[in-house]
Amino acid sequence: KAAYFYDKCVAAAVAARRPELEMAACARVGKTQEAAGNLETAVASFERQLRLADELSAAAPMDAALKNALGDARGNCVRTYFAIAERRAEADDKEQSVAYLTSCLRVCVEAAEDAADTSDDAEGGGLDDLEKGTEGKANHRLGLAQLAAGRADDAARYQERYLELSERDGDDVGVGCALRALGEAHLARDAVDEAVAALERFAAMESTGAAARARAHCSLGRILLKRRDHARSVAHFERFHELARGLGDARLLDVARVNLGVARGVATEGGFIAKVAAAGPGSEAANVESLVSWKDSRTPIEGVHS
């Protein structure tokens, strides 16, 4: 009944050529539909509210009430875009999730630009009307969605922007989330050096929880072991083991023990193989290299997931 009433209000406002009333009615329709779980219908009304608020504010740039209305419309759109994107991701509709998050980020960027240009005489309508960190969150969520959709280069670009915004705002939690996501994006695009740099920086953040740092050290140990950087791999697995022991997580500690043992073994074998290779291909010892490599390939290195 409420939705029907507000729809009639919208129609009456249009007939009366009162865009400010149409804008207010669209907001009511959107919130009613949002409360009923009809998010796509809700966002269509919020987008109409935003278009009207933008037009009215542009015609009267010094009107504080209209600036506040613009901020309200942006907040409604952003909130609903996030919700729909999450729903689409849960339904494995990756492209629609990306599309809604792209729209969300566009609104956030427009708000940030307005906030930078807002004069003292007409406050409102900018990023201050959105929750602090919303633009960064939109970049982060869009980066994750792009990675899920198989576009690692785009994912890395959005996470870089999230990192930049988090550093600007002094948001340590955001910096940590950005670095971890950036490491995953770089790995997906085979930029191993960049991935290692991001994850090592994340693992060094004392403000980050011990469990998250332990997992980062585990990831780094596995990456570096594959690159045959044995010394650094062992160092990260040793740190993983230290953190796991301090956490008292039996499962995590078991994984840490296995990985550290394997890494140390592979490092020792690596030195042995180097000596074998130095002996020359004609030596009997050279035949051992293929056996050691075979054994190494059969040794599992377990990962941990958050």
XYZ file of N, CA and C in Angstrom, residues 47-157:
333
model
N 17.982 6.150 -8.397
C 18.700 6.754 -9.523
C 17.913 7.929 -10.094
N 16.595 7.801 -10.115
C 15.743 8.912 -10.568
C 15.832 10.072 -9.575
N 15.844 9.741 -8.288
C 16.025 10.772 -7.250
C 17.350 11.490 -7.449
N 18.401 10.733 -7.725
C 19.730 11.316 -7.909
C 19.782 12.213 -9.140
N 19.159 11.771 -10.223
C 19.156 12.589 -11.444
C 18.458 13.929 -11.196
N 17.328 13.893 -10.520
C 16.584 15.124 -10.230
C 17.373 16.020 -9.272
N 17.976 15.415 -8.253
C 18.752 16.192 -7.285
C 19.946 16.853 -7.964
N 20.565 16.136 -8.884
C 21.717 16.668 -9.606
C 21.307 17.861 -10.473
N 20.184 17.716 -11.165
C 19.696 18.795 -12.040
C 19.307 20.027 -11.225
N 18.595 19.806 -10.128
C 18.155 20.932 -9.301
C 19.342 21.625 -8.637
N 20.297 20.839 -8.177
C 21.478 21.409 -7.519
C 22.335 22.192 -8.512
N 22.440 21.691 -9.743
C 23.215 22.393 -10.765
C 22.588 23.731 -11.109
N 21.253 23.785 -11.057
C 20.545 25.041 -11.370
C 20.636 26.045 -10.234
N 20.863 25.577 -9.014
C 20.963 26.464 -7.856
C 22.144 26.002 -7.001
N 23.378 26.200 -7.454
C 24.562 25.643 -6.796
C 24.813 26.148 -5.383
N 24.203 27.260 -4.993
C 24.432 27.793 -3.654
C 23.331 27.392 -2.672
N 22.394 26.574 -3.116
C 21.275 26.161 -2.266
C 21.707 24.978 -1.408
N 21.888 25.227 -0.107
C 22.373 24.182 0.797
C 21.382 23.034 0.924
N 20.090 23.333 0.902
C 19.075 22.278 1.024
C 19.152 21.305 -0.154
N 19.379 21.846 -1.349
C 19.486 20.986 -2.519
C 20.785 20.186 -2.492
N 21.849 20.772 -1.982
C 23.102 20.040 -1.835
C 22.913 18.862 -0.874
N 22.179 19.097 0.201
C 21.915 18.013 1.146
C 21.053 16.928 0.507
N 20.096 17.355 -0.327
C 19.251 16.393 -1.029
C 20.086 15.550 -1.996
N 21.068 16.179 -2.623
C 21.964 15.463 -3.525
C 22.772 14.430 -2.752
N 23.259 14.825 -1.592
C 24.007 13.881 -0.759
C 23.153 12.704 -0.318
N 21.887 12.969 0.019
C 20.973 11.911 0.426
C 20.737 10.933 -0.726
N 20.551 11.471 -1.921
C 20.312 10.623 -3.098
C 21.534 9.759 -3.397
N 22.716 10.337 -3.277
C 23.934 9.565 -3.506
C 24.076 8.445 -2.491
N 23.790 8.771 -1.241
C 23.876 7.752 -0.202
C 22.923 6.599 -0.451
N 21.707 6.915 -0.900
C 20.724 5.874 -1.202
C 21.212 4.962 -2.334
N 21.752 5.578 -3.374
C 22.243 4.784 -4.513
C 23.407 3.903 -4.114
N 24.373 4.472 -3.409
C 25.565 3.712 -3.025
C 25.188 2.524 -2.152
N 24.360 2.765 -1.158
C 23.949 1.681 -0.255
C 23.280 0.535 -1.028
N 22.403 0.898 -1.949
C 21.666 -0.120 -2.698
C 22.550 -0.810 -3.728
N 23.446 -0.062 -4.364
C 24.388 -0.684 -5.301
C 25.219 -1.769 -4.604
N 25.717 -1.457 -3.415
C 26.501 -2.434 -2.667
C 25.669 -3.691 -2.389
N 24.432 -3.489 -1.965
C 23.575 -4.622 -1.606
C 23.255 -5.496 -2.817
N 22.945 -4.861 -3.941
C 22.626 -5.632 -5.147
C 23.864 -6.373 -5.646
N 25.012 -5.709 -5.618
C 26.253 -6.345 -6.072
C 26.555 -7.586 -5.245
N 26.346 -7.497 -3.944
C 26.575 -8.656 -3.072
C 25.604 -9.784 -3.418
N 24.360 -9.424 -3.657
C 23.355 -10.423 -4.021
C 23.712 -11.099 -5.343
N 24.160 -10.297 -6.316
C 24.521 -10.871 -7.616
C 25.761 -11.765 -7.501
N 26.710 -11.362 -6.648
C 27.908 -12.181 -6.454
C 27.547 -13.527 -5.825
N 26.630 -13.506 -4.869
C 26.193 -14.752 -4.231
C 25.504 -15.672 -5.230
N 24.886 -15.080 -6.245
C 24.230 -15.863 -7.295
C 25.201 -16.235 -8.419
N 26.500 -15.921 -8.218
C 27.556 -16.201 -9.196
C 27.357 -15.437 -10.505
N 26.692 -14.281 -10.414
C 26.513 -13.415 -11.583
C 27.608 -12.347 -11.519
N 28.799 -12.736 -11.923
C 29.976 -11.892 -11.749
C 29.882 -10.578 -12.522
N 29.375 -10.632 -13.740
C 29.348 -9.427 -14.568
C 28.369 -8.385 -14.025
N 27.232 -8.843 -13.533
C 26.279 -7.892 -12.954
C 26.814 -7.297 -11.659
N 27.529 -8.099 -10.900
C 28.162 -7.582 -9.681
C 29.146 -6.477 -10.034
N 29.955 -6.715 -11.067
C 30.906 -5.701 -11.530
C 30.168 -4.448 -11.996
N 29.070 -4.634 -12.715
C 28.334 -3.490 -13.264
C 27.776 -2.603 -12.153
N 27.181 -3.208 -11.131
C 26.616 -2.408 -10.032
C 27.710 -1.729 -9.215
N 28.826 -2.418 -9.009
C 29.918 -1.802 -8.261
C 30.577 -0.679 -9.056
N 30.586 -0.793 -10.377
C 31.097 0.291 -11.220
C 30.222 1.526 -11.077
N 28.912 1.328 -11.055
C 27.993 2.447 -10.842
C 28.187 3.050 -9.459
N 28.407 2.192 -8.484
C 28.635 2.646 -7.113
C 29.880 3.525 -7.035
N 30.959 3.065 -7.649
C 32.205 3.828 -7.617
C 32.051 5.162 -8.342
N 31.311 5.164 -9.429
C 31.097 6.415 -10.170
C 30.426 7.460 -9.273
N 29.417 7.060 -8.517
C 28.727 7.989 -7.620
C 29.684 8.469 -6.523
N 30.499 7.561 -6.000
C 31.462 7.940 -4.961
C 32.476 8.959 -5.474
N 32.963 8.742 -6.689
C 33.943 9.662 -7.271
C 33.316 11.036 -7.506
N 32.084 11.059 -7.991
C 31.385 12.334 -8.187
C 31.239 13.069 -6.859
N 30.910 12.326 -5.800
C 30.768 12.935 -4.480
C 32.096 13.494 -3.986
N 33.175 12.745 -4.220
C 34.499 13.201 -3.796
C 34.907 14.468 -4.540
N 34.607 14.522 -5.824
C 34.930 15.709 -6.624
C 34.139 16.915 -6.142
N 32.872 16.704 -5.812
C 32.054 17.802 -5.292
C 32.577 18.273 -3.943
N 33.001 17.321 -3.112
C 33.515 17.686 -1.789
C 34.756 18.558 -1.922
N 35.576 18.268 -2.920
C 36.795 19.059 -3.135
C 36.473 20.463 -3.633
N 35.338 20.601 -4.346
C 34.972 21.890 -4.942
C 33.992 22.704 -4.105
N 33.425 22.076 -3.055
C 32.382 22.750 -2.278
C 32.933 23.986 -1.578
N 32.218 25.085 -1.688
C 32.616 26.327 -1.022
C 32.018 26.355 0.378
N 32.478 27.300 1.170
C 31.971 27.441 2.534
C 30.517 27.895 2.548
N 30.060 28.449 1.443
C 28.701 28.992 1.402
C 27.644 27.938 1.086
N 28.060 26.785 0.590
C 27.075 25.772 0.210
C 27.638 24.393 0.486
N 27.553 23.979 1.743
C 28.088 22.686 2.127
C 27.082 21.585 1.794
N 27.591 20.364 1.728
C 26.719 19.221 1.487
C 26.833 18.723 0.067
N 26.315 17.525 -0.155
C 26.298 16.946 -1.495
C 27.565 16.221 -1.870
N 28.604 16.354 -1.053
C 29.871 15.731 -1.388
C 30.090 14.439 -0.639
N 31.352 14.035 -0.577
C 31.697 12.766 0.035
C 31.404 12.754 1.525
N 31.375 13.918 2.158
C 31.092 13.977 3.577
C 29.703 13.429 3.895
N 28.820 13.401 2.901
C 27.482 12.872 3.114
C 27.455 11.354 3.034
N 28.533 10.744 2.589
C 28.659 9.303 2.578
C 29.520 8.889 3.763
N 29.423 7.649 4.164
C 30.235 7.140 5.257
C 31.710 7.252 4.889
N 32.530 7.624 5.859
C 33.953 7.780 5.607
C 34.543 6.471 5.070
N 35.342 6.583 4.048
C 35.977 5.413 3.464
C 35.152 4.722 2.402
N 33.998 5.313 2.044
C 33.114 4.645 1.079
C 33.751 4.526 -0.297
N 34.455 5.560 -0.740
C 35.101 5.474 -2.053
C 36.151 4.371 -2.065
N 36.920 4.263 -0.988
C 37.904 3.198 -0.903
C 37.247 1.827 -0.894
N 36.165 1.708 -0.126
C 35.436 0.437 -0.067
C 34.906 0.052 -1.444
N 34.423 1.033 -2.196
C 33.909 0.753 -3.542
C 35.019 0.262 -4.456
N 36.201 0.881 -4.369
C 37.342 0.409 -5.157
C 37.723 -1.016 -4.770
N 37.738 -1.281 -3.468
C 38.106 -2.608 -2.972
C 37.130 -3.670 -3.461
N 35.837 -3.395 -3.281
C 34.817 -4.374 -3.685
C 34.831 -4.586 -5.200
N 35.027 -3.512 -5.941
C 35.082 -3.646 -7.401
C 36.325 -4.424 -7.817
N 37.431 -4.200 -7.132
C 38.648 -4.960 -7.426
C 38.451 -6.451 -7.191
N 37.796 -6.795 -6.086
C 37.530 -8.204 -5.798
C 36.604 -8.811 -6.856
N 35.601 -8.032 -7.264
C 34.661 -8.517 -8.279
C 35.359 -8.710 -9.624
N 36.239 -7.787 -9.965
C 36.979 -7.919 -11.223
C 37.893 -9.149 -11.191
N 38.499 -9.414 -10.051
C 39.352 -10.600 -9.931
C 38.516 -11.871 -10.091
N 37.333 -11.883 -9.464
C 36.440 -13.044 -9.584
C 35.997 -13.248 -11.032
N 35.898 -12.140 -11.772
C 35.483 -12.211 -13.174
C 36.650 -12.519 -14.109
N 37.857 -12.674 -13.548
C 39.012 -13.051 -14.352
C 39.797 -11.899 -14.940
N 39.569 -10.686 -14.432
C 40.289 -9.509 -14.948
C 41.268 -9.012 -13.882
N 42.404 -9.690 -13.800
C 43.376 -9.415 -12.743
C 44.017 -8.041 -12.869
N 44.261 -7.572 -14.082
C 44.868 -6.254 -14.268
C 43.956 -5.158 -13.721
N 42.659 -5.256 -14.030
C 41.700 -4.288 -13.503
C 41.613 -4.387 -11.988
N 41.631 -5.615 -11.495
C 41.571 -5.824 -10.046
C 42.723 -5.117 -9.346
N 43.927 -5.270 -9.880
C 45.103 -4.639 -9.277
C 44.978 -3.121 -9.296
N 44.437 -2.583 -10.380
C 44.288 -1.127 -10.490
C 43.352 -0.578 -9.415
